[in-house]
Structure formats: structure tokens, C-alpha cells
Short mmCIF file of C-alpha atoms in Angstrom, two decimals:
data_model
loop_
_atom_site.label_atom_id
_atom_site.label_comp_id
_atom_site.label_asym_id
_atom_site.label_seq_id
_atom_site.Cartn_x
_atom_site.Cartn_y
_atom_site.Cartn_z
CA MET F 10 0.00 0.00 0.00
CA LYS F 11 2.79 2.41 0.99
CA HIS F 12 4.65 1.82 -2.30
CA GLY F 13 1.43 2.40 -4.26
CA LEU F 14 0.95 5.81 -2.60
CA ILE F 15 4.55 6.79 -3.34
CA PHE F 16 4.10 5.77 -6.99
CA VAL F 17 0.88 7.83 -7.30
CA PHE F 18 2.62 10.81 -5.67
CA LEU F 19 5.60 10.64 -8.06
CA ILE F 20 3.34 10.36 -11.10
CA THR F 21 1.37 13.38 -9.87
CA VAL F 22 4.49 15.48 -9.21
CA LEU F 23 6.14 14.58 -12.50
CA GLY F 24 2.92 15.06 -14.41
CA CYS F 25 2.53 18.60 -13.02
CA THR F 26 6.05 19.72 -13.88
CA ASP F 27 6.12 22.23 -16.73
CA THR F 28 8.86 21.12 -19.11
CA SER F 29 8.76 24.45 -20.94
CA ASP F 30 10.61 26.06 -18.01
CA GLN F 31 14.15 27.23 -18.54
CA PRO F 32 16.54 24.26 -18.16
CA VAL F 33 18.78 24.06 -15.11
CA PRO F 34 22.24 25.48 -15.90
CA LEU F 35 24.93 22.80 -15.71
CA THR F 36 26.69 24.71 -12.91
CA LEU F 37 23.53 24.50 -10.79
CA GLU F 38 23.27 20.71 -10.87
CA GLY F 39 24.82 18.87 -7.95
CA LYS F 40 24.99 19.42 -4.20
CA TRP F 41 25.29 22.71 -2.32
CA VAL F 42 25.90 23.09 1.47
CA ASP F 43 24.78 26.03 3.64
CA GLN F 44 27.95 27.98 4.52
CA MET F 45 26.84 28.73 8.06
CA THR F 46 25.04 25.60 9.29
CA LYS F 47 27.10 23.12 7.23
CA THR F 48 24.13 20.74 7.60
CA ASP F 49 21.40 22.00 5.26
CA THR F 50 22.02 20.90 1.68
CA LEU F 51 20.40 21.54 -1.68
CA GLU F 52 20.62 19.10 -4.54
CA PHE F 53 19.42 20.00 -8.02
CA ILE F 54 18.26 17.02 -10.03
CA ARG F 55 17.52 16.89 -13.75
CA LEU F 56 14.90 14.29 -14.67
CA GLU F 57 14.83 12.25 -17.86
CA ASP F 58 11.96 14.32 -19.26
CA GLY F 59 14.13 17.49 -19.02
CA SER F 60 12.35 18.91 -15.97
CA SER F 61 14.20 19.60 -12.72
CA LEU F 62 13.63 19.32 -8.98
CA MET F 63 15.43 20.73 -5.97
CA ASN F 64 15.87 18.48 -2.93
CA LEU F 65 16.38 20.16 0.47
CA ARG F 66 18.05 17.87 3.00
CA ARG F 67 18.07 19.08 6.60
CA GLY F 68 18.85 16.03 8.68
CA ARG F 69 16.45 14.38 11.11
CA GLU F 70 14.78 15.22 14.41
CA ILE F 71 12.52 13.56 16.96
CA ARG F 72 8.96 14.93 16.80
CA ASN F 73 6.13 13.40 18.81
CA GLY F 74 8.35 10.41 19.54
CA HIS F 75 9.10 9.76 15.86
CA ASP F 76 12.40 10.12 14.00
CA LEU F 77 11.43 12.37 11.06
CA PRO F 78 13.12 14.63 8.50
CA LYS F 79 13.43 18.22 9.76
CA SER F 80 10.67 20.61 8.74
CA GLY F 81 11.01 21.87 5.18
CA SER F 82 13.00 18.84 3.98
CA GLY F 83 11.94 17.34 0.68
CA LEU F 84 11.48 17.99 -3.00
CA TYR F 85 10.61 21.37 -4.48
CA MET F 86 9.52 22.16 -8.02
CA PHE F 87 11.16 25.36 -9.20
CA THR F 88 11.35 27.90 -11.98
CA LEU F 89 14.37 30.17 -12.33
CA SER F 90 14.17 33.80 -13.38
CA LYS F 91 16.98 36.34 -13.71
CA ASN F 92 17.22 37.22 -9.97
CA SER F 93 14.63 34.95 -8.41
CA VAL F 94 13.43 31.41 -8.06
CA SER F 95 9.81 30.33 -7.78
CA LEU F 96 9.46 27.36 -5.41
CA GLN F 97 6.58 24.96 -4.81
CA TYR F 98 6.92 22.37 -2.03
CA SER F 99 6.00 19.08 -3.66
CA PHE F 100 4.17 17.69 -0.60
CA SER F 101 1.75 20.64 -0.49
CA SER F 102 -1.79 20.05 -1.68
CA LEU F 103 -2.12 23.77 -2.52
CA TRP F 104 -0.53 24.92 -5.80
CA LYS F 105 0.89 28.31 -4.84
CA PRO F 106 4.55 28.79 -5.88
CA THR F 107 6.39 31.50 -3.95
CA GLU F 108 9.20 33.67 -5.33
CA TYR F 109 12.51 34.11 -3.51
CA TYR F 110 15.71 36.01 -4.23
CA PHE F 111 18.24 33.90 -6.15
CA GLN F 112 21.80 34.53 -7.41
CA GLN F 113 24.29 31.91 -8.50
CA ASN F 114 27.85 31.58 -9.75
CA PRO F 115 29.88 28.39 -10.32
CA LEU F 116 30.92 28.05 -6.64
CA GLN F 117 28.19 29.79 -4.63
CA LEU F 118 24.45 30.38 -4.67
CA LYS F 119 22.35 32.76 -2.61
CA ILE F 120 18.68 32.10 -2.05
CA GLY F 121 16.02 33.80 0.04
CA ARG F 122 15.26 31.89 3.23
CA PHE F 123 12.39 29.63 2.23
CA PHE F 124 12.47 27.32 5.28
CA GLU F 125 13.01 27.65 9.02
CA SER F 126 16.73 27.36 9.57
CA ASP F 127 19.29 27.74 12.35
CA ASN F 128 20.78 30.34 10.01
CA SER F 129 18.89 33.57 10.82
CA ALA F 130 19.97 35.43 7.67
CA SER F 131 17.24 36.41 5.22
CA ILE F 132 19.51 35.36 2.32
CA LEU F 133 21.12 31.92 2.70
CA THR F 134 24.50 31.24 1.08
CA PHE F 135 25.35 27.77 -0.19
CA ARG F 136 28.73 26.53 -1.48
CA LYS F 137 29.10 23.94 -4.23
CA VAL F 138 30.26 20.52 -2.98
CA LYS F 139 32.89 18.91 -5.18
#
């Protein structure tokens, strides 16, 4: 049953991804680590159909006696613009992408704080992991 729900979710997410979006630049693909916390990571993934997802990994925590991923962890659909990124959390039932500041160079990316983090800055800085 659990595997069936995951399959339906993936089909739904992939079916809703707009492949006409601008492709992910090659320098964006891969893993990026928050400079301050050194624990929060972003991974940009290109799918076979040409669409892309961003995976936020934040580690785990105990909530209500259960070992769960930290709040905000998971896959995000995104669309890049010149100085912003539009993000939609894939586990949300409401389709309402939100825009955040975004700047990137080959070794560093800056993104508006889109999740609760130990890093209190309004703009988070991530470094490319080699």
C-alpha cells in the first residue's frame, strides 16, 4: 500500500512539472551546502523528461516520539528567473509557488530563506560541494 501511494505521488508530481521552463544550468546541478550551518544541503536534479527538482536535506529530528526529517525537507519544483526562483513544495496540496531572491555563480548560490533554519539570515549562502 505504501509503495502504491509513493508511486501515485511521483506520477502526480512529474505530471505537473512544466517542461517548458528554462533548463537548469549545468553549474547548478549537484549538491550545495549552507555555509553557516554546514548541515542543510540543496541538490538539483535533472529528470529524464528534461524537468528539474530541488531536494532540500536538513537532517532528522525527533517529533512526537518519531524520528522524522526536519521541517522543510523534501522535493521542491522550481522555476528560475533572472534574480529569483519560484518554489513549490512538492508535498503541499495547494498549488501556490512563492518567489525568492536567487543569485548563483559556479561556486556559490544565494537564495532567500524559504524554510526555518538555524541560520537567521534572510539570504542563505550555499557553497558547491565537489
